[in-house]
Every structure is written in C-alpha cells, then in structure tokens.
Amino acid sequence: MSANVTPKLKNLLSIRDLSDSLLEMIVHRALFESPAPRAFDPKKKSVALIFLEPSTRTRISFERAAHRTGRLTTFMEAKGSSVEKGESLKDTLLNLRALGLEIFVIRSPHTGALEELRDAGPWSLVNAGDGTGEHPTQALLDLCTLAKSRGGLDKLRGLKLGIIGDLRRSRVARSWGLLAPKVGIELRFFSPEAWKPTDWSAEVNLDKSWTHSKQKSLGDLDVVMALRIQKERMNTLDPEEAEDFVHHFQVSAADLRPDQAFMHPGPVNWGVELAHDLNGDPRSLILGQVEMGLSLRSVVLEILSGEA
Ligand code: NCD
C-alpha cells in the first residue's frame, strides 16, 4: 500500500479496529516514517491520558509521543479525581471534552469499559489496557519490534512466537491472539492449566496452540515472550501455585538457543517469569520494545487525529 494515502481511524480499542492495509501502514510508518519532533502547536488535537490503573511505559510513551507530535496533554488518574466520588467514565469524558480535550488514551481495570463509549461522543479513544480485555498498542509495538529485528513485516510470515505466563489475565496475549493471524505469525501459548484462557474467541484456536509443557516446546520457537503474573486480578495467589509457576514456566538463559530472542511487555518480575540470569542478556528485545512504543504511539496519535 502506498505510504501517502491518509488512513482513517476514529478509535483504537481492539486489534479488530485495524484493516490489513491500515495495520501495514502503521507498521511501515513506525519503522521508517516516525513523525519528526515538532514544536507545540495549539491547533493539534490535545490528548487526555486517563490512567485508572498503574502504568509506567504505556503512560509515559503516550505522553512523550503526544509532546513529540506537538500536542498538549492532560493527565488524570483515579486518585484525586471525581472517579473517587463515583463519576462514570462517560461523564468524565464528556466533561473533559467540554474542556477541549479530543483524544482520550484510557487505561481501565474494567474489561470492555471503553467499548460502549466508542461512539458516545465527538472524540477518539485509545485502549491503553482494559482489565483482561485488550492492549492493542502493546501488541502493535511488539510487532514493530519483531519486524525491525527481522528486516521488515514481510519477513515475519511463518515466525513462531511463544507467549508464556499468566495468559488468562493478559490483555497483551489476547491482542496478540488477534494480531498474529493478520501477519502470518504462528503463536504457541504456554501456561499452567488453571491459567489457560477460557473466553478467547474461537479464531485464536487455543486448543491447537496452547500447552502446559514448556520444556518440550520452547526449542521450536523463534522468539519467546514472557508475561508477568497479574496478581492484581486474582483474589489470592497461593504461594505454592506461584512456586510451581516459577519451577515449570520461568524462562532462563539455558532455555534459549543463542539465536532465540526474548520479549516482555513489562514490568518484569525478575526471578519469577524471567530468571535473573536473563537480566542484561543480549538476546533481550525488551528495551527495544519500549523504544518502539514512542514511535508506534506517535504514529497512532497522528492517524487518529487525521493528521498523518
Ligand atoms: C502490560 C499491561 O499493562 O497489560 N504492561 C504494559 O502495558 N507495558 C502487561 C502487564 O502489566 O503485565
């Protein structure tokens, strides 16, 4: 697809919002045509960063991306805002819209919370993680990182990516389940039986791609992505269950071939999902993922605002 056509996108709540051509364009721009830093421009659409759950990378890279593309940002978290007084997310958005904010980057603990708001106002919404729902820009920046490391999106067809960890509660894994088939990446999922997702859409074909046996299968992969245990989404984490996870699913230096890369969306709990001996290992793509977040999110903001 030509890189000059201006694509249209109102909301990015799910990987399903992206046509194949738009996806291709986003990856191409993030890799080769990342917007150059610009001075603040009051005419550019301003961005509200509404983070109702903790975040470091996602929040700061969206903030940096907004500033890099010349936009004003306003940050809001639950603490100290009217969310604590019981205001609904819809009312918060309507009020911030009345104050002139136009693009809302939202992280919410509630799965699906943004879906009902997509056409509820004259705004653009970006899902920066909704409960166990989706985290589309994380999966996209992961994809761009892989494309960069392999010399282009077209080189990823047939690549085997293994995702290992707390799959059931991972919005990153769910977005990847939808993204991989669009670009011909073959996914393999690894988790304890109890953490196997139960509500993923049939198109991911978990029965074919999931296993609880790490040992046998990591060797077949090109890239391994580890995921954190999402303790905040569990009622309790039994210490034995945690120990068992470390024993059977932790990825260590010895698990990986010299040419096998590994990824992680962050934050990493070293000594849990990734062994301490991988900290600083040259096979890591983790900081490359973070760096790519700035470029990818700059492109997403430009496209959403119709300024691409
Ligand atoms: C992920 C998230 O919030 O879903 N992190 C991120 O955005 N970089 C994964 C996680 O929190 O484990």
Short mmCIF file of C-alpha atoms and ligand atoms in Angstrom, two decimals:
data_model
loop_
_atom_site.label_atom_id
_atom_site.label_comp_id
_atom_site.label_asym_id
_atom_site.label_seq_id
_atom_site.Cartn_x
_atom_site.Cartn_y
_atom_site.Cartn_z
CA MET A 1 0.00 0.00 0.00
CA SER A 2 1.20 3.49 -0.76
CA ALA A 3 2.55 5.30 2.26
CA ASN A 4 0.96 8.59 1.07
CA VAL A 5 -2.72 7.71 1.47
CA THR A 6 -4.20 9.23 4.63
CA PRO A 7 -5.84 6.40 6.54
CA LYS A 8 -8.91 6.97 8.71
CA LEU A 9 -9.27 5.62 12.24
CA LYS A 10 -11.62 7.03 14.89
CA ASN A 11 -10.90 4.68 17.77
CA LEU A 12 -8.27 2.07 18.54
CA LEU A 13 -9.88 -0.15 21.14
CA SER A 14 -9.07 -3.54 19.68
CA ILE A 15 -6.84 -5.09 17.06
CA ARG A 16 -10.17 -5.73 15.28
CA ASP A 17 -10.35 -1.97 14.56
CA LEU A 18 -7.46 -2.29 12.10
CA SER A 19 -7.91 -3.29 8.48
CA ASP A 20 -4.98 -5.19 6.99
CA SER A 21 -3.92 -2.15 4.96
CA LEU A 22 -4.08 0.18 7.96
CA LEU A 23 -2.07 -2.27 10.02
CA GLU A 24 0.56 -2.45 7.30
CA MET A 25 0.68 1.33 7.11
CA ILE A 26 1.05 1.77 10.86
CA VAL A 27 3.95 -0.68 11.00
CA HIS A 28 5.60 0.90 7.97
CA ARG A 29 5.35 4.38 9.46
CA ALA A 30 6.52 3.33 12.92
CA LEU A 31 9.57 1.68 11.37
CA PHE A 32 10.50 4.09 8.60
CA GLU A 33 8.50 7.32 8.84
CA SER A 34 8.14 8.05 12.52
CA PRO A 35 6.96 11.67 12.92
CA ALA A 36 9.87 14.04 13.48
CA PRO A 37 9.79 16.01 16.77
CA ARG A 38 7.69 19.17 16.39
CA ALA A 39 7.16 22.29 18.42
CA PHE A 40 3.91 22.68 20.36
CA ASP A 41 1.04 23.55 18.06
CA PRO A 42 -2.22 24.70 19.72
CA LYS A 43 -4.19 23.65 16.63
CA LYS A 44 -3.22 19.99 17.05
CA LYS A 45 -5.68 17.73 18.82
CA SER A 46 -4.94 17.55 22.53
CA VAL A 47 -4.67 14.32 24.48
CA ALA A 48 -6.09 13.29 27.85
CA LEU A 49 -4.19 10.44 29.48
CA ILE A 50 -6.69 8.77 31.79
CA PHE A 51 -4.94 6.06 33.78
CA LEU A 52 -7.19 4.33 36.27
CA GLU A 53 -4.56 1.61 36.85
CA PRO A 54 -0.79 1.89 37.39
CA SER A 55 1.44 2.33 34.35
CA THR A 56 4.99 3.41 33.55
CA ARG A 57 5.85 2.59 29.92
CA THR A 58 2.41 2.98 28.34
CA ARG A 59 1.59 6.24 30.06
CA ILE A 60 4.96 7.88 29.58
CA SER A 61 5.39 6.77 25.99
CA PHE A 62 1.93 8.10 25.07
CA GLU A 63 2.79 11.34 26.85
CA ARG A 64 6.16 11.59 25.08
CA ALA A 65 4.53 10.69 21.76
CA ALA A 66 1.91 13.41 22.22
CA HIS A 67 4.55 16.02 23.06
CA ARG A 68 6.78 14.87 20.21
CA THR A 69 3.90 15.43 17.79
CA GLY A 70 3.26 18.93 19.15
CA ARG A 71 0.24 18.23 21.37
CA LEU A 72 -0.87 19.36 24.76
CA THR A 73 -1.52 16.59 27.29
CA THR A 74 -3.55 16.38 30.49
CA PHE A 75 -3.01 13.52 32.88
CA MET A 76 -5.71 12.09 35.10
CA GLU A 77 -5.70 9.14 37.49
CA ALA A 78 -8.45 7.79 39.72
CA LYS A 79 -6.87 9.11 42.91
CA GLY A 80 -7.73 12.73 43.44
CA SER A 81 -10.26 12.85 40.60
CA SER A 82 -14.06 12.67 40.59
CA VAL A 83 -13.81 8.94 39.77
CA GLU A 84 -13.30 8.61 43.54
CA LYS A 85 -16.63 10.39 44.05
CA GLY A 86 -18.43 7.93 41.80
CA GLU A 87 -18.37 9.79 38.48
CA SER A 88 -18.82 7.46 35.49
CA LEU A 89 -16.15 7.23 32.83
CA LYS A 90 -18.64 8.56 30.28
CA ASP A 91 -19.32 11.66 32.38
CA THR A 92 -15.60 12.19 32.88
CA LEU A 93 -15.05 12.06 29.11
CA LEU A 94 -17.95 14.42 28.38
CA ASN A 95 -16.57 16.92 30.88
CA LEU A 96 -13.00 16.71 29.60
CA ARG A 97 -14.34 17.06 26.05
CA ALA A 98 -16.15 20.23 27.17
CA LEU A 99 -12.73 21.46 28.33
CA GLY A 100 -11.38 20.99 24.82
CA LEU A 101 -9.65 17.60 25.03
CA GLU A 102 -10.16 15.47 21.94
CA ILE A 103 -8.16 12.26 22.10
CA PHE A 104 -8.57 10.04 25.16
CA VAL A 105 -5.95 7.43 25.97
CA ILE A 106 -7.57 5.30 28.65
CA ARG A 107 -6.43 2.51 30.93
CA SER A 108 -9.21 0.93 32.94
CA PRO A 109 -9.41 -2.04 35.30
CA HIS A 110 -12.78 -2.95 33.75
CA THR A 111 -12.79 -5.27 30.75
CA GLY A 112 -14.86 -3.82 27.91
CA ALA A 113 -15.33 -0.44 29.66
CA LEU A 114 -14.38 1.55 26.57
CA GLU A 115 -16.46 -0.33 24.02
CA GLU A 116 -19.75 1.36 24.96
CA LEU A 117 -18.10 4.78 24.79
CA ARG A 118 -16.66 4.47 21.31
CA ASP A 119 -19.45 6.39 19.60
CA ALA A 120 -20.84 8.16 22.66
CA GLY A 121 -19.15 11.46 21.90
CA PRO A 122 -17.11 13.52 19.41
CA TRP A 123 -13.79 12.02 20.43
CA SER A 124 -11.16 9.44 19.60
CA LEU A 125 -10.45 6.72 22.11
CA VAL A 126 -7.34 4.59 22.52
CA ASN A 127 -7.43 1.50 24.67
CA ALA A 128 -4.27 1.56 26.80
CA GLY A 129 -5.37 -1.65 28.53
CA ASP A 130 -8.86 -2.60 29.76
CA GLY A 131 -8.88 -5.23 32.51
CA THR A 132 -8.22 -8.59 30.89
CA GLY A 133 -9.55 -7.27 27.58
CA GLU A 134 -7.06 -5.85 25.10
CA HIS A 135 -3.95 -3.72 24.84
CA PRO A 136 -3.69 -3.12 21.10
CA THR A 137 -0.80 -0.62 21.05
CA GLN A 138 1.35 -3.00 23.12
CA ALA A 139 0.83 -5.85 20.64
CA LEU A 140 1.47 -3.41 17.76
CA LEU A 141 4.72 -2.12 19.22
CA ASP A 142 5.80 -5.71 19.86
CA LEU A 143 5.05 -6.49 16.22
CA CYS A 144 7.08 -3.46 15.06
CA THR A 145 9.98 -4.55 17.28
CA LEU A 146 9.93 -8.00 15.69
CA ALA A 147 9.65 -6.51 12.20
CA LYS A 148 12.63 -4.26 12.91
CA SER A 149 14.72 -7.15 14.24
CA ARG A 150 13.91 -9.35 11.22
CA GLY A 151 14.19 -6.74 8.45
CA GLY A 152 10.52 -5.99 7.72
CA LEU A 153 6.94 -7.06 8.26
CA ASP A 154 7.02 -9.43 5.29
CA LYS A 155 9.86 -11.37 6.94
CA LEU A 156 7.59 -12.33 9.86
CA ARG A 157 5.37 -14.74 7.91
CA GLY A 158 5.85 -18.19 9.47
CA LEU A 159 7.72 -16.82 12.50
CA LYS A 160 6.97 -18.86 15.62
CA LEU A 161 6.28 -16.72 18.66
CA GLY A 162 5.70 -18.37 22.03
CA ILE A 163 3.82 -16.49 24.75
CA ILE A 164 4.35 -17.91 28.21
CA GLY A 165 2.85 -16.93 31.56
CA ASP A 166 -0.44 -15.78 33.02
CA LEU A 167 -2.40 -15.96 29.77
CA ARG A 168 -5.85 -15.95 31.29
CA ARG A 169 -5.49 -12.43 32.67
CA SER A 170 -3.26 -10.99 29.95
CA ARG A 171 -4.70 -8.34 27.66
CA VAL A 172 -1.40 -8.34 25.75
CA ALA A 173 -1.76 -12.05 24.94
CA ARG A 174 -5.38 -11.54 23.89
CA SER A 175 -4.46 -8.72 21.49
CA TRP A 176 -1.66 -10.90 20.12
CA GLY A 177 -4.14 -13.72 19.54
CA LEU A 178 -5.99 -11.39 17.17
CA LEU A 179 -2.92 -9.77 15.63
CA ALA A 180 -0.78 -12.79 14.76
CA PRO A 181 -3.13 -14.33 12.14
CA LYS A 182 -3.24 -10.98 10.29
CA VAL A 183 0.53 -11.06 9.68
CA GLY A 184 1.16 -14.80 9.39
CA ILE A 185 2.93 -15.23 12.74
CA GLU A 186 2.37 -18.65 14.33
CA LEU A 187 1.58 -18.40 18.02
CA ARG A 188 2.20 -21.01 20.69
CA PHE A 189 0.83 -20.41 24.19
CA PHE A 190 2.23 -21.85 27.42
CA SER A 191 0.67 -21.61 30.88
CA PRO A 192 -0.44 -23.70 33.83
CA GLU A 193 -3.76 -25.40 33.10
CA ALA A 194 -5.52 -23.09 35.57
CA TRP A 195 -4.28 -20.02 33.69
CA LYS A 196 -5.41 -21.15 30.25
CA PRO A 197 -7.86 -18.55 28.88
CA THR A 198 -11.48 -19.64 28.85
CA ASP A 199 -13.14 -16.79 26.96
CA TRP A 200 -10.92 -16.10 23.95
CA SER A 201 -12.55 -16.02 20.56
CA ALA A 202 -12.51 -19.23 18.54
CA GLU A 203 -10.36 -17.68 15.80
CA VAL A 204 -7.31 -17.94 18.13
CA ASN A 205 -7.70 -21.74 18.16
CA LEU A 206 -6.27 -22.17 21.62
CA ASP A 207 -6.82 -25.92 21.58
CA LYS A 208 -4.24 -26.24 18.84
CA SER A 209 -1.78 -23.60 20.05
CA TRP A 210 -1.79 -23.96 23.87
CA THR A 211 0.25 -26.36 26.01
CA HIS A 212 1.21 -26.60 29.68
CA SER A 213 4.57 -28.15 28.81
CA LYS A 214 7.32 -25.58 28.42
CA GLN A 215 10.24 -28.00 28.38
CA LYS A 216 9.28 -29.89 25.25
CA SER A 217 8.37 -26.99 23.05
CA LEU A 218 10.43 -23.81 23.60
CA GLY A 219 13.11 -25.12 21.25
CA ASP A 220 10.74 -24.90 18.25
CA LEU A 221 10.22 -21.17 18.66
CA ASP A 222 11.94 -18.21 17.04
CA VAL A 223 11.01 -15.75 19.78
CA VAL A 224 9.71 -16.19 23.34
CA MET A 225 7.57 -13.60 25.12
CA ALA A 226 7.22 -13.93 28.89
CA LEU A 227 4.32 -12.46 30.85
CA ARG A 228 4.01 -11.35 34.46
CA ILE A 229 1.59 -12.95 36.92
CA GLN A 230 -1.30 -10.45 37.13
CA LYS A 231 -1.68 -10.68 40.91
CA GLU A 232 -3.90 -7.61 41.00
CA ARG A 233 -6.54 -9.53 39.01
CA MET A 234 -6.51 -12.57 41.30
CA ASN A 235 -8.36 -12.90 44.58
CA THR A 236 -5.33 -14.59 46.07
CA LEU A 237 -2.14 -16.14 44.71
CA ASP A 238 -1.37 -19.32 46.56
CA PRO A 239 2.42 -19.35 47.29
CA GLU A 240 2.58 -22.96 46.10
CA GLU A 241 0.94 -22.04 42.81
CA ALA A 242 3.50 -19.23 42.38
CA GLU A 243 6.39 -21.59 43.16
CA ASP A 244 5.04 -24.14 40.75
CA PHE A 245 4.84 -21.48 38.06
CA VAL A 246 8.45 -20.48 38.61
CA HIS A 247 9.54 -24.09 38.54
CA HIS A 248 7.71 -25.06 35.34
CA PHE A 249 7.32 -21.85 33.36
CA GLN A 250 10.13 -19.45 34.24
CA VAL A 251 12.32 -18.76 31.20
CA SER A 252 16.05 -18.84 31.94
CA ALA A 253 19.21 -18.33 29.88
CA ALA A 254 19.63 -22.09 29.45
CA ASP A 255 16.12 -22.43 27.97
CA LEU A 256 17.06 -20.30 24.97
CA ARG A 257 19.21 -21.04 21.95
CA PRO A 258 21.90 -18.47 21.10
CA ASP A 259 19.73 -17.19 18.22
CA GLN A 260 16.44 -17.13 20.15
CA ALA A 261 15.26 -13.65 21.15
CA PHE A 262 13.00 -12.93 24.10
CA MET A 263 10.50 -10.19 24.82
CA HIS A 264 8.35 -8.94 27.69
CA PRO A 265 5.78 -6.12 27.73
CA GLY A 266 6.99 -5.05 31.19
CA PRO A 267 7.02 -4.65 34.08
CA VAL A 268 9.34 -7.65 34.56
CA ASN A 269 9.41 -9.51 37.84
CA TRP A 270 12.96 -10.88 37.61
CA GLY A 271 13.27 -14.24 39.30
CA VAL A 272 9.61 -15.06 38.55
CA GLU A 273 8.64 -15.23 34.85
CA LEU A 274 12.21 -14.43 33.70
CA ALA A 275 15.25 -15.79 35.55
CA HIS A 276 17.80 -13.32 36.92
CA ASP A 277 20.40 -14.76 34.50
CA LEU A 278 18.49 -13.19 31.57
CA ASN A 279 18.75 -9.68 33.05
CA GLY A 280 21.05 -7.84 30.61
CA ASP A 281 21.22 -10.81 28.19
CA PRO A 282 21.93 -9.68 24.59
CA ARG A 283 19.01 -11.78 23.31
CA SER A 284 16.59 -9.40 25.02
CA LEU A 285 14.32 -7.22 22.88
CA ILE A 286 12.71 -5.63 25.95
CA LEU A 287 14.20 -2.13 25.79
CA GLY A 288 13.76 -2.19 22.01
CA GLN A 289 10.04 -2.72 22.66
CA VAL A 290 9.95 0.29 24.98
CA GLU A 291 11.79 2.45 22.44
CA MET A 292 9.44 1.34 19.68
CA GLY A 293 6.49 2.40 21.86
CA LEU A 294 7.35 6.04 21.29
CA SER A 295 7.42 5.73 17.53
CA LEU A 296 4.35 3.50 17.27
CA ARG A 297 2.27 5.68 19.59
CA SER A 298 3.31 8.85 17.74
CA VAL A 299 2.04 7.28 14.52
CA VAL A 300 -1.21 6.12 16.18
CA LEU A 301 -1.89 9.64 17.53
CA GLU A 302 -1.25 11.18 14.11
CA ILE A 303 -3.57 8.73 12.38
CA LEU A 304 -6.34 9.10 14.98
CA SER A 305 -6.22 12.86 14.70
CA GLY A 306 -6.37 12.69 10.90
CA GLU A 307 -3.02 14.48 10.71
CA ALA A 308 -1.00 11.57 9.29
C1 NCD B 1 1.13 -4.75 30.36
C2 NCD B 1 -0.26 -4.31 30.75
O1 NCD B 1 -0.44 -3.33 31.45
O2 NCD B 1 -1.16 -5.00 30.33
N1 NCD B 1 2.13 -3.81 30.55
C3 NCD B 1 2.32 -2.74 29.73
O3 NCD B 1 1.41 -2.10 29.28
N2 NCD B 1 3.59 -2.43 29.41
C4 NCD B 1 1.47 -6.06 30.97
C5 NCD B 1 1.49 -6.17 32.46
O4 NCD B 1 1.12 -5.27 33.19
O5 NCD B 1 1.89 -7.25 32.91
#
